[in-house]
Coordinates of C-alpha atoms (C1' of nucleotides) in Angstrom, one line a residue:
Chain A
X17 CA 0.0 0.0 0.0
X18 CA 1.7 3.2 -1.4
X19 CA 1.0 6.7 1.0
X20 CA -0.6 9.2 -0.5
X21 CA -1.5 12.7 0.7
X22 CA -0.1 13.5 4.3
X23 CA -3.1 12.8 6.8
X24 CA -1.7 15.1 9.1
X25 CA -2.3 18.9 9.0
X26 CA 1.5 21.0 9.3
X27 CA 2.1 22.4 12.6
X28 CA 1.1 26.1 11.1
X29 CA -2.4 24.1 10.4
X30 CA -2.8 22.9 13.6
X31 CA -2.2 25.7 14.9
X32 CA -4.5 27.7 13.3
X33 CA -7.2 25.2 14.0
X34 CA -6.6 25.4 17.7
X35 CA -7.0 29.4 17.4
X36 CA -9.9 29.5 15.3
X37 CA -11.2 26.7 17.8
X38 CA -10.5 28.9 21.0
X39 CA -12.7 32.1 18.9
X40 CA -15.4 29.9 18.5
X41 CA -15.2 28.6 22.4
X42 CA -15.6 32.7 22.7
X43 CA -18.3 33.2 20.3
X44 CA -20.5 30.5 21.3
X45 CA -20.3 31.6 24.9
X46 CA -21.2 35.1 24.4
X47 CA -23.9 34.0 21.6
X48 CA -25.5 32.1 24.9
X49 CA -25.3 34.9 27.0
X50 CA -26.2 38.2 25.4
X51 CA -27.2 36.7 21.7
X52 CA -26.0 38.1 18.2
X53 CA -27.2 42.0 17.8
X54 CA -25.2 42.4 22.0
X55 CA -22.4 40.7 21.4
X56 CA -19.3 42.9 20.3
X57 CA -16.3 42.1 18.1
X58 CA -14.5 43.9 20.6
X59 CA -16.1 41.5 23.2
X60 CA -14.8 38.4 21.3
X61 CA -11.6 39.5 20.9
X62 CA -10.7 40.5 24.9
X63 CA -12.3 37.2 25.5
X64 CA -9.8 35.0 23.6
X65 CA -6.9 37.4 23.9
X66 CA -6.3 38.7 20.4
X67 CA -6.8 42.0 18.5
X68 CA -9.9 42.2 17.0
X69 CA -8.3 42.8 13.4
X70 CA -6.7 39.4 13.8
X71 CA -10.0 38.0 14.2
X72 CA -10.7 39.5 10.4
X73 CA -8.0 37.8 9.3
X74 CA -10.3 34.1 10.2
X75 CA -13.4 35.5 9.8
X76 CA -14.9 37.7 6.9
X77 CA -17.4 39.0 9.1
X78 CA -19.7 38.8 12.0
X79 CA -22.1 37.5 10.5
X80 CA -19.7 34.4 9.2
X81 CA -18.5 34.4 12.5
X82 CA -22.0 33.7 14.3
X83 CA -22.6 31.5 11.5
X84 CA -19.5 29.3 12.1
X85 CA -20.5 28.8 15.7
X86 CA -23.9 27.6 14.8
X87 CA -22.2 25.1 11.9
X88 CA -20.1 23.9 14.8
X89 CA -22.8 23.6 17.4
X90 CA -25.0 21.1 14.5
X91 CA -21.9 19.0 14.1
X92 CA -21.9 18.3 17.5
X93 CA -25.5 17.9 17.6
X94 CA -25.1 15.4 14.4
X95 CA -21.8 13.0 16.2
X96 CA -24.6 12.6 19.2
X97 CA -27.5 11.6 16.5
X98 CA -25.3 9.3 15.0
X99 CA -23.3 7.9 18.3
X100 CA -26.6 6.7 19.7
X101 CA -27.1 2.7 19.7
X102 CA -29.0 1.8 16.5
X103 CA -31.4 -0.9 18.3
X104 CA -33.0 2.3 20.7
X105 CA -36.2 2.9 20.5
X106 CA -36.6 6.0 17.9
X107 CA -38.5 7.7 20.5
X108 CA -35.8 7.5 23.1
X109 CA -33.0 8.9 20.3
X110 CA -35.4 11.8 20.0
X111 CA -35.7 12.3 23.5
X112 CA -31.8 11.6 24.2
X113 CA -31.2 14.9 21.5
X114 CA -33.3 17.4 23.4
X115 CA -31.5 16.0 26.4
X116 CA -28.4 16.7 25.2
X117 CA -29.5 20.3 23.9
X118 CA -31.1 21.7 26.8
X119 CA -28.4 20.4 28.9
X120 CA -26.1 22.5 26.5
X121 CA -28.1 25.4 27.3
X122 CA -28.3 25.2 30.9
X123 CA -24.5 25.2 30.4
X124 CA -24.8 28.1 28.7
X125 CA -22.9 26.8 25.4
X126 CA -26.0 27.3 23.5
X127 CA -26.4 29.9 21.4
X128 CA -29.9 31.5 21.2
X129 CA -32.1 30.1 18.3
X130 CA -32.3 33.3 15.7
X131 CA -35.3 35.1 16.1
X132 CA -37.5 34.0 13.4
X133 CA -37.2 37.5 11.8
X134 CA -33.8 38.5 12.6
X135 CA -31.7 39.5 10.1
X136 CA -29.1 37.1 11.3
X137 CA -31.4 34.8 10.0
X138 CA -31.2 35.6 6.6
X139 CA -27.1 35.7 7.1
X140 CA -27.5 31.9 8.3
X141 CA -29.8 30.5 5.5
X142 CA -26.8 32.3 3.1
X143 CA -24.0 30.1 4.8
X144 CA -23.9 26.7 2.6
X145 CA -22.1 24.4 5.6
X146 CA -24.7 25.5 8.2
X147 CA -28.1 24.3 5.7
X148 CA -26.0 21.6 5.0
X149 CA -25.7 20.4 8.5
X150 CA -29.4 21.5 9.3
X151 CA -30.6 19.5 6.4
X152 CA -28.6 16.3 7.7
X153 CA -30.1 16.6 10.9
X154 CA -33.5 17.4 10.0
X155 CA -33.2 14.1 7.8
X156 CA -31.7 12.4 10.2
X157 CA -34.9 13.3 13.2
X158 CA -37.6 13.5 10.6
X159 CA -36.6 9.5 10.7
X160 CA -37.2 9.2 14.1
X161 CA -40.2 11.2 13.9
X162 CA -41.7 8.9 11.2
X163 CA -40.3 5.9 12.9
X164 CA -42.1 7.0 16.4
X165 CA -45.4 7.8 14.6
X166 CA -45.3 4.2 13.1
X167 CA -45.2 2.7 16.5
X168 CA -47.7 4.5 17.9
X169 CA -45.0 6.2 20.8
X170 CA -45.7 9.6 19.2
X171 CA -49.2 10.9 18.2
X172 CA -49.6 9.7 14.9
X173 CA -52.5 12.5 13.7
X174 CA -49.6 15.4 14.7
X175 CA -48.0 16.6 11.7
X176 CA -44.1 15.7 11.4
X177 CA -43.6 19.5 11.2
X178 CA -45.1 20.4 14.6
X179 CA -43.2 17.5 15.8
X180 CA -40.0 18.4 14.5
X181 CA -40.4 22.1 15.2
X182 CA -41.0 21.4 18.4
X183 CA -38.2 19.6 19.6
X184 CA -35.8 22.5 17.7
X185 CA -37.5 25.1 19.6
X186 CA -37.5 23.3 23.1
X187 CA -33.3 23.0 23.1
X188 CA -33.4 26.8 23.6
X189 CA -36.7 26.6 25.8
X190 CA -36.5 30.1 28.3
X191 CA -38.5 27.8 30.8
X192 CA -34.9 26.0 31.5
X193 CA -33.6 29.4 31.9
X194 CA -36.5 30.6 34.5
X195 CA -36.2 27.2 36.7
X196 CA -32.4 27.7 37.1
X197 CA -32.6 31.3 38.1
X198 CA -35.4 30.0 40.8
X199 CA -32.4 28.3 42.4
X200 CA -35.0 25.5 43.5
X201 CA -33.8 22.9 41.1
X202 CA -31.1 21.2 39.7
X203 CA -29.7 21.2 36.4
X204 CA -30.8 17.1 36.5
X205 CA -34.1 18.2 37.7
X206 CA -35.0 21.1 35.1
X207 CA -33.4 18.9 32.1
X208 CA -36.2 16.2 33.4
X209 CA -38.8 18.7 33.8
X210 CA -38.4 19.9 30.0
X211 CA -38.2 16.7 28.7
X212 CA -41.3 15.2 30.5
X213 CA -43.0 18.6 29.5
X214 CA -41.9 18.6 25.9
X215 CA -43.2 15.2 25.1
X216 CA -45.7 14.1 27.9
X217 CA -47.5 17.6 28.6
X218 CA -48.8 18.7 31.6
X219 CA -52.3 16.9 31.8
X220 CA -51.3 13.3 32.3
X221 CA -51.7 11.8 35.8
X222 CA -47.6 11.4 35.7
Chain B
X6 CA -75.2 62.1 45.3
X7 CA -72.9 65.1 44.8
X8 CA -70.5 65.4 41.8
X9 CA -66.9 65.0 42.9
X10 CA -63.8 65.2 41.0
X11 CA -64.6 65.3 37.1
X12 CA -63.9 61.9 35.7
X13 CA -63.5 63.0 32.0
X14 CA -60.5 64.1 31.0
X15 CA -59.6 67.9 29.0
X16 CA -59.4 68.1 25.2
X17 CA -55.1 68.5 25.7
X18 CA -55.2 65.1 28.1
X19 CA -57.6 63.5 25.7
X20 CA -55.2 64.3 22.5
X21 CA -52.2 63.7 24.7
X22 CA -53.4 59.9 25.4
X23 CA -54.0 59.4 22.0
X24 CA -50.8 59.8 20.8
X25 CA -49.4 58.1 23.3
X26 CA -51.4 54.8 22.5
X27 CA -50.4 55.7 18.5
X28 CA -46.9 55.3 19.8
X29 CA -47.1 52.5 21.6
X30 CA -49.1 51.0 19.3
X31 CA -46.0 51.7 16.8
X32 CA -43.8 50.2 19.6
X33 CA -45.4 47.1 20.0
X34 CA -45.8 45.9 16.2
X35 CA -42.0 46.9 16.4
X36 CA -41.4 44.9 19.1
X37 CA -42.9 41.9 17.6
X38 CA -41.0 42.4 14.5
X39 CA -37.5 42.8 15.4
X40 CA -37.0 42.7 18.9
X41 CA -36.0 45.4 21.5
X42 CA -32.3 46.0 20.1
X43 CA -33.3 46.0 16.8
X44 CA -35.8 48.6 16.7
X45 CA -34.5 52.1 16.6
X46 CA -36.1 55.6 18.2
X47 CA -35.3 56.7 14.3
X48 CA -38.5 54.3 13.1
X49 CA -40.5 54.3 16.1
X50 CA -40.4 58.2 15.5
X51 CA -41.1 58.3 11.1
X52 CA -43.6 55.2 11.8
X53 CA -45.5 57.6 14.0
X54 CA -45.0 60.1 12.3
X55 CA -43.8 62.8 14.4
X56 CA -40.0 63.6 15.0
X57 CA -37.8 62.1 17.6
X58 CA -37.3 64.7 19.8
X59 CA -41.0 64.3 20.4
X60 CA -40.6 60.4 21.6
X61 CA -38.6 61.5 24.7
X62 CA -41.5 64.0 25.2
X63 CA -43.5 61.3 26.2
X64 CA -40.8 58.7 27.3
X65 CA -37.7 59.4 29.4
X66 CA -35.9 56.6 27.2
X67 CA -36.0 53.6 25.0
X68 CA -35.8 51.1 27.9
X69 CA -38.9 53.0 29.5
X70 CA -40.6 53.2 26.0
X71 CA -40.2 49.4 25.6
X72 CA -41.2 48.8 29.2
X73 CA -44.6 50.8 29.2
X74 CA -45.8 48.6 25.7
X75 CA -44.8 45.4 27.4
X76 CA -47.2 46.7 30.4
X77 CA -49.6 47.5 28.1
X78 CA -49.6 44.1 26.9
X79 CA -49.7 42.7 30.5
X80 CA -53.0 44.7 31.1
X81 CA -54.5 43.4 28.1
X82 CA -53.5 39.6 29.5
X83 CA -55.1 40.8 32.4
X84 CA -58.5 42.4 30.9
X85 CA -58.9 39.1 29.4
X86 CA -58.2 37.0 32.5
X87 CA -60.5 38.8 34.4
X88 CA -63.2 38.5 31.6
X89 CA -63.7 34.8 31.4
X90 CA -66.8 33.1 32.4
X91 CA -66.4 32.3 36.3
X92 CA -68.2 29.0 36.2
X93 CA -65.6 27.6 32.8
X94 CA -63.0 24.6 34.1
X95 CA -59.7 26.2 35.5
X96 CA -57.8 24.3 32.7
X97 CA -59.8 25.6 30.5
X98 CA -59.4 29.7 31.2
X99 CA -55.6 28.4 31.3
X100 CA -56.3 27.6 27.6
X101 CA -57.9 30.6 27.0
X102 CA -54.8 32.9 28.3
X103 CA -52.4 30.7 25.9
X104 CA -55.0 30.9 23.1
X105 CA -55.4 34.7 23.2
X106 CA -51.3 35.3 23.4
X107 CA -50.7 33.2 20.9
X108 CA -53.0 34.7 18.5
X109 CA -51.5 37.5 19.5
X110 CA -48.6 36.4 18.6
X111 CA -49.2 35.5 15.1
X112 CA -50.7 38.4 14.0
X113 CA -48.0 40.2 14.7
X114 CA -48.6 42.2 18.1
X115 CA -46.7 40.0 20.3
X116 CA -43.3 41.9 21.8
X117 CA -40.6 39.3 21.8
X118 CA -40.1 37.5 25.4
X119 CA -37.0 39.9 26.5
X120 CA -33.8 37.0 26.5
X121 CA -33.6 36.3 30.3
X122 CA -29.8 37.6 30.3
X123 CA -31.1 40.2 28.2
X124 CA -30.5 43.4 29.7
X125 CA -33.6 45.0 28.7
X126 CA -34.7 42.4 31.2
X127 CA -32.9 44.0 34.3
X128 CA -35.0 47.5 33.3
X129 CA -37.9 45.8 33.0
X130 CA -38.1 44.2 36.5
X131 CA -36.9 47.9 37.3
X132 CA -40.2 49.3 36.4
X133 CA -42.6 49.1 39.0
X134 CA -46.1 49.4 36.3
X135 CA -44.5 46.6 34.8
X136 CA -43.7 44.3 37.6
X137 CA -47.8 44.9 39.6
X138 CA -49.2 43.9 36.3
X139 CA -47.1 40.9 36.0
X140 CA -47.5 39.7 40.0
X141 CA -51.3 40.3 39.3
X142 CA -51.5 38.5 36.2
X143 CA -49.0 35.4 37.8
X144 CA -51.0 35.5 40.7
X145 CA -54.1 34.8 38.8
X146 CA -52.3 31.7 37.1
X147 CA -51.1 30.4 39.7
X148 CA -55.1 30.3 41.5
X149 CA -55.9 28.1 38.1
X150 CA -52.7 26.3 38.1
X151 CA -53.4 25.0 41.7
X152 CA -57.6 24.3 40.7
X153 CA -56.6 22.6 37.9
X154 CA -54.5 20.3 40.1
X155 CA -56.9 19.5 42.5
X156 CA -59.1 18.4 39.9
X157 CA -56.6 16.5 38.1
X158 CA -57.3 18.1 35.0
X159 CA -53.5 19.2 35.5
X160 CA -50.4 16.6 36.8
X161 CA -50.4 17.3 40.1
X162 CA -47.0 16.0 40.5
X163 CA -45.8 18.9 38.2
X164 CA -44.5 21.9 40.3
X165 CA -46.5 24.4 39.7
X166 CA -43.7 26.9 39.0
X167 CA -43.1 24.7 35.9
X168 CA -46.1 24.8 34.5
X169 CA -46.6 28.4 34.9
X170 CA -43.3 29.5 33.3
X171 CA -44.3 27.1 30.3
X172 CA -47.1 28.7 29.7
X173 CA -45.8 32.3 29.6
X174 CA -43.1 30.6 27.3
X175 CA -45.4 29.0 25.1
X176 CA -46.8 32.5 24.4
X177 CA -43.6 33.4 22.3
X178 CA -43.6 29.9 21.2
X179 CA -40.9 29.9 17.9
X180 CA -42.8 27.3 16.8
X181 CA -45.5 29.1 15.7
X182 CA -43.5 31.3 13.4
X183 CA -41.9 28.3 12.0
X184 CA -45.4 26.8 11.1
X185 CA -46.5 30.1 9.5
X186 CA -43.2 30.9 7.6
X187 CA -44.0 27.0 6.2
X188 CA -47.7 28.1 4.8
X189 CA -49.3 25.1 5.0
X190 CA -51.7 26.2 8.5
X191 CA -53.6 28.2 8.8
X192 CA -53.6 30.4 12.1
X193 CA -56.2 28.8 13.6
X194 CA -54.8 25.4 12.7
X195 CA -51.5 26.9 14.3
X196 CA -53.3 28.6 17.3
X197 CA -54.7 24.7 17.9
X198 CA -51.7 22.7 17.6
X199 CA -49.6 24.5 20.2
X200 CA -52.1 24.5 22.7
X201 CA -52.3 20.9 21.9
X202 CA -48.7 20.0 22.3
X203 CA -48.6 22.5 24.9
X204 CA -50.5 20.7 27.7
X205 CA -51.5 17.6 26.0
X206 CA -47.6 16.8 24.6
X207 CA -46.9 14.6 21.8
X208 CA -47.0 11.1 23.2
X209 CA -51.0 10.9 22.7
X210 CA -53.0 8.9 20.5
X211 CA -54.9 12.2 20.1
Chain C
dG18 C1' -45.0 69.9 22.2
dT19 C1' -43.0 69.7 17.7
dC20 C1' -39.4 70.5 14.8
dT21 C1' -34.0 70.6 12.9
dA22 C1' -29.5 70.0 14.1
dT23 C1' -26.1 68.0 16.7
dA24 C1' -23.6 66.0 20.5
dA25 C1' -21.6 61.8 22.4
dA26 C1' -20.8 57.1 22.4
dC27 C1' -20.5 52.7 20.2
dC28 C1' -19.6 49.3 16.7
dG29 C1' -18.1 46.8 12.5
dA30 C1' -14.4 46.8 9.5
dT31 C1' -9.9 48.4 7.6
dA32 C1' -5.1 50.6 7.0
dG33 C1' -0.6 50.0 7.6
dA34 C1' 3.6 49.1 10.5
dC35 C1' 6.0 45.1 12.2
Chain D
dG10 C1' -0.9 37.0 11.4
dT11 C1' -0.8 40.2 15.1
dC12 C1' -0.8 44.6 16.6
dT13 C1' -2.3 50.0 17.2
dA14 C1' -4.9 53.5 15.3
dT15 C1' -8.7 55.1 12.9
dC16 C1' -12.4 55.5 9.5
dG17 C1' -17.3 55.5 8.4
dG18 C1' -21.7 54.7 9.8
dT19 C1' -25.4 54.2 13.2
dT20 C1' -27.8 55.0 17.5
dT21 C1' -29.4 57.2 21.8
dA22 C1' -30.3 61.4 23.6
dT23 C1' -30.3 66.5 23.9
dA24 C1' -30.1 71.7 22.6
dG25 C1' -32.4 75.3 21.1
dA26 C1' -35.5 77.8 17.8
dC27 C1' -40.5 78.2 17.0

DNA sequence: GTCTATAAACCGATAGAC
DNA sequence: GTCTATCGGTTTATAGAC
């Protein structure tokens, strides 16, 4: 077996990786705390340690910069979607990504969903690698969903939309946000709380 | 029965109400549409239609501005609590409040739920209108919330602090922009379906 | 109270030296 | 690539004439 193109990236490469990694540590932390439109370039900057011209010289703009925290944030979300055992039931995987994500948030490594008509919205849908990523994973838990549906552990006569929409909009949920400033719960607690409200509601006898 | 203080306000007061409401009116659908941060005193002012100067007339600043819609909003919550039909279940005037803010919602009068590490939240809870409106309206929940328990018409294992911050979170619900950006519900269909998922969940063979 | 004009501060992005 | 310094634009808020 012959070698062919070096596997490993030249220490300059690495280097650089590890940088533009430790930006996007910054970014997605202040995304989570104050969200797009608050957080400065400035901001960024102080936080990792560097000019904020050097961070033009990774990043085009802010807008690419948000956008590469959310692309990063998906891949994460898409190695746990695919890391789960195959013989689960589907409506345990679905359950186990919400899990993850609103344990993210209480973390606070999640970076506020876009508002629906923010113009950073319109920057996102622009950034090929990020609608890639969503795509994967919306193919990837519209399976699930369909799956779920079939054996009867999710209502059935519920569009796959609602469904699916739901489950995106409950990782950033404010109501984790409002139970850990109450102080009464714990992060276990609240993650079990949203969970058992996102799919069970809040009539059963449970 | 002798005539007291005259409860009819002067021609200046009158006029000067009016245009108050007209901006808050303006402040509201602006509110709704980009979010606190996003909406300048610039178009608050030329939606209006008077000149900026004249905002801070009438407001002391943007953060006050902001505050008074949001307790106009609350008071509206409130007229509408207060006007349902004493003898309807407790669940079911729970409904109702969800029902009316999320209709609310999608038409477009709906302020965004300020980001709770927002710091338009910290002037909010600063504001003293703004807070009485809110203890009232919580307080009236919270009477429902614990009927509604007894009755079993709600878990009764479910703090009740949950289910009251999901349903002031369910009012902003993302997930009803989502559906409405998609075009294939109508509102009402929308209204419906998040009310479902909302306190019946997603688990049902409804 | 309403206007025009402007002050003061902030932010995204760039220039240019090293 | 990293830095300092700065440009150009936007925003909140106010001054002052009417």
């Amino acid at each position: 077996m012959i070698e062919t193109a070096p596997v490993k990236l030249s220490f300059k490469q690495q280097q650089l990786q590890f940088r533009e990694n430790a930006i996007l540590d910054a970014v997605n932390r202040l995304l989570a705390q104050k969200g797009f439109d608050l957080m400065t370039m400035d901001e960024v900057a102080a936080d990792v340690g560097i000019a904020k011209a050097s961070l033009y010289k990774h990043f085009q703009s802010k807008e690419q910069l948000a956008a590469a925290s959310m692309t990063r944030l998906l891949e994460s979300a898409l190695t746990l979607a695919h890391g789960l055992p195959e013989h689960h039931a589907p409506l345990d995987k679905l359950k186990a990504v919400v899990r993850w994500a609103v344990t993210e948030h209480l973390g606070g490594t999640m970076p506020l969903l876009p508002s629906t008509r923010s113009s950073t919205q319109q920057a996102l849908l622009a950034y090929q690698p990020y609608i890639d990523r969503l795509s994967s994973l919306t193919e990837q838990l519209g399976e699930w969903i369909e799956q779920a549906q079939a054996d009867r552990s999710l209502s059935a006569s519920l569009p796959g939309e609602v469904i699916l929409y739901t489950i995106y909009a409950r990782s950033c949920d404010p109501v984790a946000d409002f139970l850990q400033m109450g102080g009464a719960f714990s992060n276990q607690d609240i993650v079990d709380l949203v969970i058992h409200t996102t799919f069970e509601g809040m009539t059963g006898q449970t």
